[in-house]
Structure formats: structure tokens, C-alpha cells
Coordinates of C-alpha atoms in Angstrom, one line a residue:
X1 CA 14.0 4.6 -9.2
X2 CA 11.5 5.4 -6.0
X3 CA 11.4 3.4 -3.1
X4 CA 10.3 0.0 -3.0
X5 CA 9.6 -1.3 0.7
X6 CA 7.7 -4.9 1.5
X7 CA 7.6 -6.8 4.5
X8 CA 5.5 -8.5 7.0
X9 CA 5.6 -6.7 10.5
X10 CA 4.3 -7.9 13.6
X11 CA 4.3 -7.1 17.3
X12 CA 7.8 -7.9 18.9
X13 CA 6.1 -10.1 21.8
X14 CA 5.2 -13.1 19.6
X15 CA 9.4 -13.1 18.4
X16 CA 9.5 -16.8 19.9
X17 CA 6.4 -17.9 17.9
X18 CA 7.6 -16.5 14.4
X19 CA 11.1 -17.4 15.1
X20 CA 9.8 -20.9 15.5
X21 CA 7.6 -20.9 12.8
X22 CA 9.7 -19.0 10.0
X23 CA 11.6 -22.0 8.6
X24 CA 7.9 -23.5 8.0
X25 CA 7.7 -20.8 5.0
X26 CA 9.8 -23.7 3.1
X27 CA 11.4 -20.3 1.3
X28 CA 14.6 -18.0 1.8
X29 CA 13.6 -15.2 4.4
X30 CA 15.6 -12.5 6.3
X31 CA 13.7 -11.7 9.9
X32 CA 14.6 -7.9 11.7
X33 CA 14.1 -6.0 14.0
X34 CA 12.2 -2.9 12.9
X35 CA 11.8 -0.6 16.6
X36 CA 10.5 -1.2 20.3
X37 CA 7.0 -2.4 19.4
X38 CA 7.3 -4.0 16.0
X39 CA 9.4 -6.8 14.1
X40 CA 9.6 -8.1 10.5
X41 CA 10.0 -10.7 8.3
X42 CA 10.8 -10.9 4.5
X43 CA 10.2 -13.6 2.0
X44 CA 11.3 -14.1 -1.0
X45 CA 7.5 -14.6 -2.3
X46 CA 7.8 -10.5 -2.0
X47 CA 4.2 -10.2 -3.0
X48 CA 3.0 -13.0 -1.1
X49 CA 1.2 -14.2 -4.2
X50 CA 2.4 -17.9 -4.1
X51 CA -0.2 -20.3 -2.6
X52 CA 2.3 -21.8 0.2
X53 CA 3.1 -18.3 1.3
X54 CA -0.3 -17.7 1.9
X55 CA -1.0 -20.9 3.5
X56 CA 1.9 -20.4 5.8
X57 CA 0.7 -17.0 6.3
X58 CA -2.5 -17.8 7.7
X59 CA -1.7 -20.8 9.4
X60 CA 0.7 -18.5 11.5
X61 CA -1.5 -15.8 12.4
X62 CA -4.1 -18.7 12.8
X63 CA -2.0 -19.3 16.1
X64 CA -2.9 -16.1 17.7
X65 CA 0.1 -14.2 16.0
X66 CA -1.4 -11.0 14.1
X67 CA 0.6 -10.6 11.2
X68 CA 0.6 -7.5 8.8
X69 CA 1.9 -7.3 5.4
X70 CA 2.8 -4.2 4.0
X71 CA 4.0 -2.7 0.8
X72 CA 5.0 0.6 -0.2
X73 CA 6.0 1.2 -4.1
X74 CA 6.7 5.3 -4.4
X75 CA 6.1 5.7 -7.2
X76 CA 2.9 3.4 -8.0
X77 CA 1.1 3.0 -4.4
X78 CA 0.9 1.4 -1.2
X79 CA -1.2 -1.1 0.6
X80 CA -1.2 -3.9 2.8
X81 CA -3.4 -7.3 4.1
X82 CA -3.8 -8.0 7.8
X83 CA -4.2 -11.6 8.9
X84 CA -5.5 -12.7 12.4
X85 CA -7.2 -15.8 13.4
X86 CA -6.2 -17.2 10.4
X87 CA -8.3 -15.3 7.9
X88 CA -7.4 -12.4 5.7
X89 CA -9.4 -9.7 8.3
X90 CA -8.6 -6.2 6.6
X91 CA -6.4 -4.9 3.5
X92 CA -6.5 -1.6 1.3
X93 CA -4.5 -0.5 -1.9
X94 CA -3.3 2.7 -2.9
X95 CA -3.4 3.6 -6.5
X96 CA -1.4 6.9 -6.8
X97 CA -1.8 7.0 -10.8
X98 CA -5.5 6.2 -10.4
X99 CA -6.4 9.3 -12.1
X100 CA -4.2 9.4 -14.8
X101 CA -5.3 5.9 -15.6
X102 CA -9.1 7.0 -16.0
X103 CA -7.9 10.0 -18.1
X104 CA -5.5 8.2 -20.1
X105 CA -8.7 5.9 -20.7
X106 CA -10.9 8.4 -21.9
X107 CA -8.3 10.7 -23.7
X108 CA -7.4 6.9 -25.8
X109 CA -11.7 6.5 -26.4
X110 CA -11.5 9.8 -28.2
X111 CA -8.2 9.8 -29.9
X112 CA -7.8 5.7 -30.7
X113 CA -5.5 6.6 -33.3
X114 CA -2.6 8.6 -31.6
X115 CA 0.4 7.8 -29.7
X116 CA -1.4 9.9 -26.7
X117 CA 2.1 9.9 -24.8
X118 CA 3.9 11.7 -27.6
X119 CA 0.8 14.0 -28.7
X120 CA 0.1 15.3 -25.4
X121 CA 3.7 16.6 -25.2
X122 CA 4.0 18.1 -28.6
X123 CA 0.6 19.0 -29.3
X124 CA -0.2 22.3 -26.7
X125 CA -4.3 21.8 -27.9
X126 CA -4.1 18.0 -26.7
X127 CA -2.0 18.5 -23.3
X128 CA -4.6 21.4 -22.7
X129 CA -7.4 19.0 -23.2
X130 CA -5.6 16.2 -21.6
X131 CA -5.2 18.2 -18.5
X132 CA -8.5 19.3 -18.5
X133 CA -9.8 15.8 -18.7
X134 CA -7.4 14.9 -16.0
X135 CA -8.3 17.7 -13.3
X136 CA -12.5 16.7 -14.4
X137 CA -11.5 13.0 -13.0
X138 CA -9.9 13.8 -10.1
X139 CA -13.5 15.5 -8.9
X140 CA -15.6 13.1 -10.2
X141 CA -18.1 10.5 -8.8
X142 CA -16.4 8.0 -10.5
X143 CA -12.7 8.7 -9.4
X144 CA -14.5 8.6 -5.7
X145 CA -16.2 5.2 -6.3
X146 CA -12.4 4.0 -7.7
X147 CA -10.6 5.1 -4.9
X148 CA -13.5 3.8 -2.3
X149 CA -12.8 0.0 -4.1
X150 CA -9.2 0.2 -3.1
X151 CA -10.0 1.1 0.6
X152 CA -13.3 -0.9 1.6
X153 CA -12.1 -3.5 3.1
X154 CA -9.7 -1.4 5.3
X155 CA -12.0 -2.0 8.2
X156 CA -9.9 -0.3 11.0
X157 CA -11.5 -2.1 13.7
X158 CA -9.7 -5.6 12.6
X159 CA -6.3 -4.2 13.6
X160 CA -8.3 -4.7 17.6
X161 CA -5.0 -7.2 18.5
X162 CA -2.5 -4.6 17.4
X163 CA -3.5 -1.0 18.0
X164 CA -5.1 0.9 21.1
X165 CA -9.0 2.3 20.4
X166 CA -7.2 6.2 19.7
X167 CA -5.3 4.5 16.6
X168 CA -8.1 2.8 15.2
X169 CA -10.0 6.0 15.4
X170 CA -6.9 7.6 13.6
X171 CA -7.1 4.7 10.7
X172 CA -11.1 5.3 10.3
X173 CA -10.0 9.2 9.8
X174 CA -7.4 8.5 7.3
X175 CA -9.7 5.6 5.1
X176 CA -12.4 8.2 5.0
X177 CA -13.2 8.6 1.4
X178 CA -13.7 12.6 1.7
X179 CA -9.9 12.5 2.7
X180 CA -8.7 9.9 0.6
X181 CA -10.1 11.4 -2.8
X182 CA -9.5 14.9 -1.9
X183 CA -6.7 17.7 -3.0
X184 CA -4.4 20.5 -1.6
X185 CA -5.9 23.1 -3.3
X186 CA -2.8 25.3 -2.8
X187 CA -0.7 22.5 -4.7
X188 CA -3.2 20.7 -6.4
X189 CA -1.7 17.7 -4.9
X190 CA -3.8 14.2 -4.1
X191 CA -4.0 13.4 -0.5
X192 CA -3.7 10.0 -1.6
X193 CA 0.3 10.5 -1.4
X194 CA 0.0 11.5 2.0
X195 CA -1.8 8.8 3.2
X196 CA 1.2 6.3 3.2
X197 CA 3.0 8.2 5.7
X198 CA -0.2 8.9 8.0
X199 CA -0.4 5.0 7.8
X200 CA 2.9 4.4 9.2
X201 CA 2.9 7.2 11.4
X202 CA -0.4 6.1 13.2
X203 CA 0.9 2.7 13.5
X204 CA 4.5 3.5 14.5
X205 CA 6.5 1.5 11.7
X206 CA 8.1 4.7 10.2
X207 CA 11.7 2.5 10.2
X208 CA 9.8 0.4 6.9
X209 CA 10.7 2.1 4.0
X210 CA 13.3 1.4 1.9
X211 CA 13.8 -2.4 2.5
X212 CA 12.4 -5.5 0.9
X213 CA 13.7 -9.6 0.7
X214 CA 15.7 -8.6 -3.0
X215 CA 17.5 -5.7 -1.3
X216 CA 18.4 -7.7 1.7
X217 CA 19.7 -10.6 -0.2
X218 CA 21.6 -8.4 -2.0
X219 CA 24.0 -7.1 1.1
X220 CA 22.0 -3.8 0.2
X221 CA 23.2 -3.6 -2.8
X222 CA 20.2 -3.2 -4.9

């Protein structure tokens, strides 16, 4: 099982604030301190999806108190939502099986009838075709215009309250789409792996990863 990291960080100086604030989440929570710049806080609404979280969420960062939620899944992607002012200001999503998806798609449009996962690995004239179809994706238009979708809201200059003008130049570099859709050509590898680590890296949370509200609860555990 990959890593599964989610959390919502925030710079250490509004501690007081959040601290205050945390029991309004009217949910369980664990709150940590992640390294010299940054703190974090995790709900058990891991995926922020309920409509209190996100109430409580904005309402918080509505009082001057950026807050930044990220998630990192290693095997399926990463992303997160940035909240300031009390709107939702920037967010992105990382699908690493984007272009499997699209081939998988189009390999099940021709073949409706087949069990493609079992075909493609007995069948040497399918997996040839299926990796053919898979490596045309990856360079398509198409693949580009999914992989812009999950990045367009990014908007790099939102993160103004927590980063200095030379990382906000580093986050425009790494949401450019030439990057983002791009490959290694020595390892045929998609930069979009990379990218989680650039993220962290640029904004200095490289202590978030492996850690989440379940694992926590759990005495790590889980």
C-alpha cells in the first residue's frame, strides 16, 4: 500500500488563531507541528468534503489565517486547495493514471467485449497495441488539455500571504503545462510524478508525507 498523506498546513505564526479556533471544527482533529515555518492540522473529514468542514474552513482563513490543504495519494495523485480571505483562492490535482485512463478508454471502445485487463496480459498482439495506444496518449493534444484541467486553477500568485515572489516564480515553473505533460525520455517516465515533490520542496513541507487523521488516530498503527 503507497503512501497516503492529508492535512491542512499553515504558517506557524497564526498557532494562537488555529489553536483557538480548532474546537469550532465540531469534529475529532489531531494539530502538529510539521518544521520551523509550517504547522498542521488533521480532521477527521480527511477529504474535507463535508459541508461544515468547509464552512469552518473558510470561515478560518476568512480571519486572515491562510490555510492550505494538501493531499498526497502515491499511488493515484496529489493536490491541494488554498483558502485565504475566506474563499477557495487556488487548487490543482494530480492524476498520475491519467493516461492509462484515456487508453484504457479507447482500448474498451474497440474491444467492448473483452476483459481488457486479462487480454492485455495474455494476449502479446493486444498488450502491443495497448502500449502503443498508451504511449500515442501520453503525446497527444488531448492528454495536454486533461492534464491542463487538473492544474488551471493553480494560479501561483494566490499563495502571495505564504511564499516569497522567488517561490511563486518556482510554482508558475512547475504548473507549466510543457512540464507537467512532458516525459524523461531516457525512462519514459511522466514528470507528473515528479511534480509532488517539487511541490513540497518549493514550499518547504517535505516533513508531510506519510501522515493523515486515520493514521494518527490510530497511535500509527495504520
Amino acid at each position: 500500500m503507497g503512501e497516503f498523506t492529508t492535512g491542512v498546513l499553515y504558517p506557524r505564526k497564526y498557532e494562537p488563531k488555529v489553536i483557538h479556533s480548532l474546537p469550532k471544527s465540531r469534529q475529532p482533529y489531531f494539530h502538529k507541528n510539521v518544521n520551523s515555518t509550517w504547522n498542521a492540522f488533521f480532521l477527521q473529514d480527511e477529504w474535507i468534503g463535508g459541508a461544515d468542514t468547509m464552512q469552518f474552513l473558510l470561515r478560518l482563513s476568512s480571519q486572515h489565517v491562510p490555510l492550505l490543504w494538501f493531499h498526497d495519494a502515491e499511488d493515484k495523485g496529489w493536490g491541494y486547495r488554498l483558502f485565504d480571505g475566506g474563499f477557495e483562492v487556488s487548487s490543482a490535482a494530480i492524476n498520475y493514471e491519467l493516461d492509462v485512463e484515456m487508453a484504457e478508454s479507447i482500448m474498451n471502445s474497440r474491444y467492448p467485449d473483452i476483459e481488457l485487463a486479462e487480454e492485455v496480459i495474455e494476449n502479446e498482439e493486444l498488450r502491443k497495441e495497448y502500449e502503443q495506444v498508451l504511449d500515442q496518449v501520453a503525446r497527444s493534444s488531448d492528454y495536454r488539455q486533461e492534464v491542463w484541467k487538473g492544474v488551471s486553477r493553480a494560479r501561483p500568485e494566490s499563495f502571495a500571504a505564504l511564499l516569497s515572489h522567488k517561490q511563486i516564480f518556482q510554482l508558475r515553473s512547475l504548473f507549466n503545462l510543457h512540464f507537467l505533460a512532458g516525459y524523461d525520455e531516457e525512462t519514459g517516465n511522466s514528470y507528473l510524478y515528479d511534480s509532488v515533490d517539487l511541490f513540497k520542496e518549493i514550499l518547504g513541507i517535505e516533513e508531510m508525507m506519510w501522515v493523515n487523521y486515520t493514521y494518527l488516530a490510530s497511535g500509527g498503527r495504520e
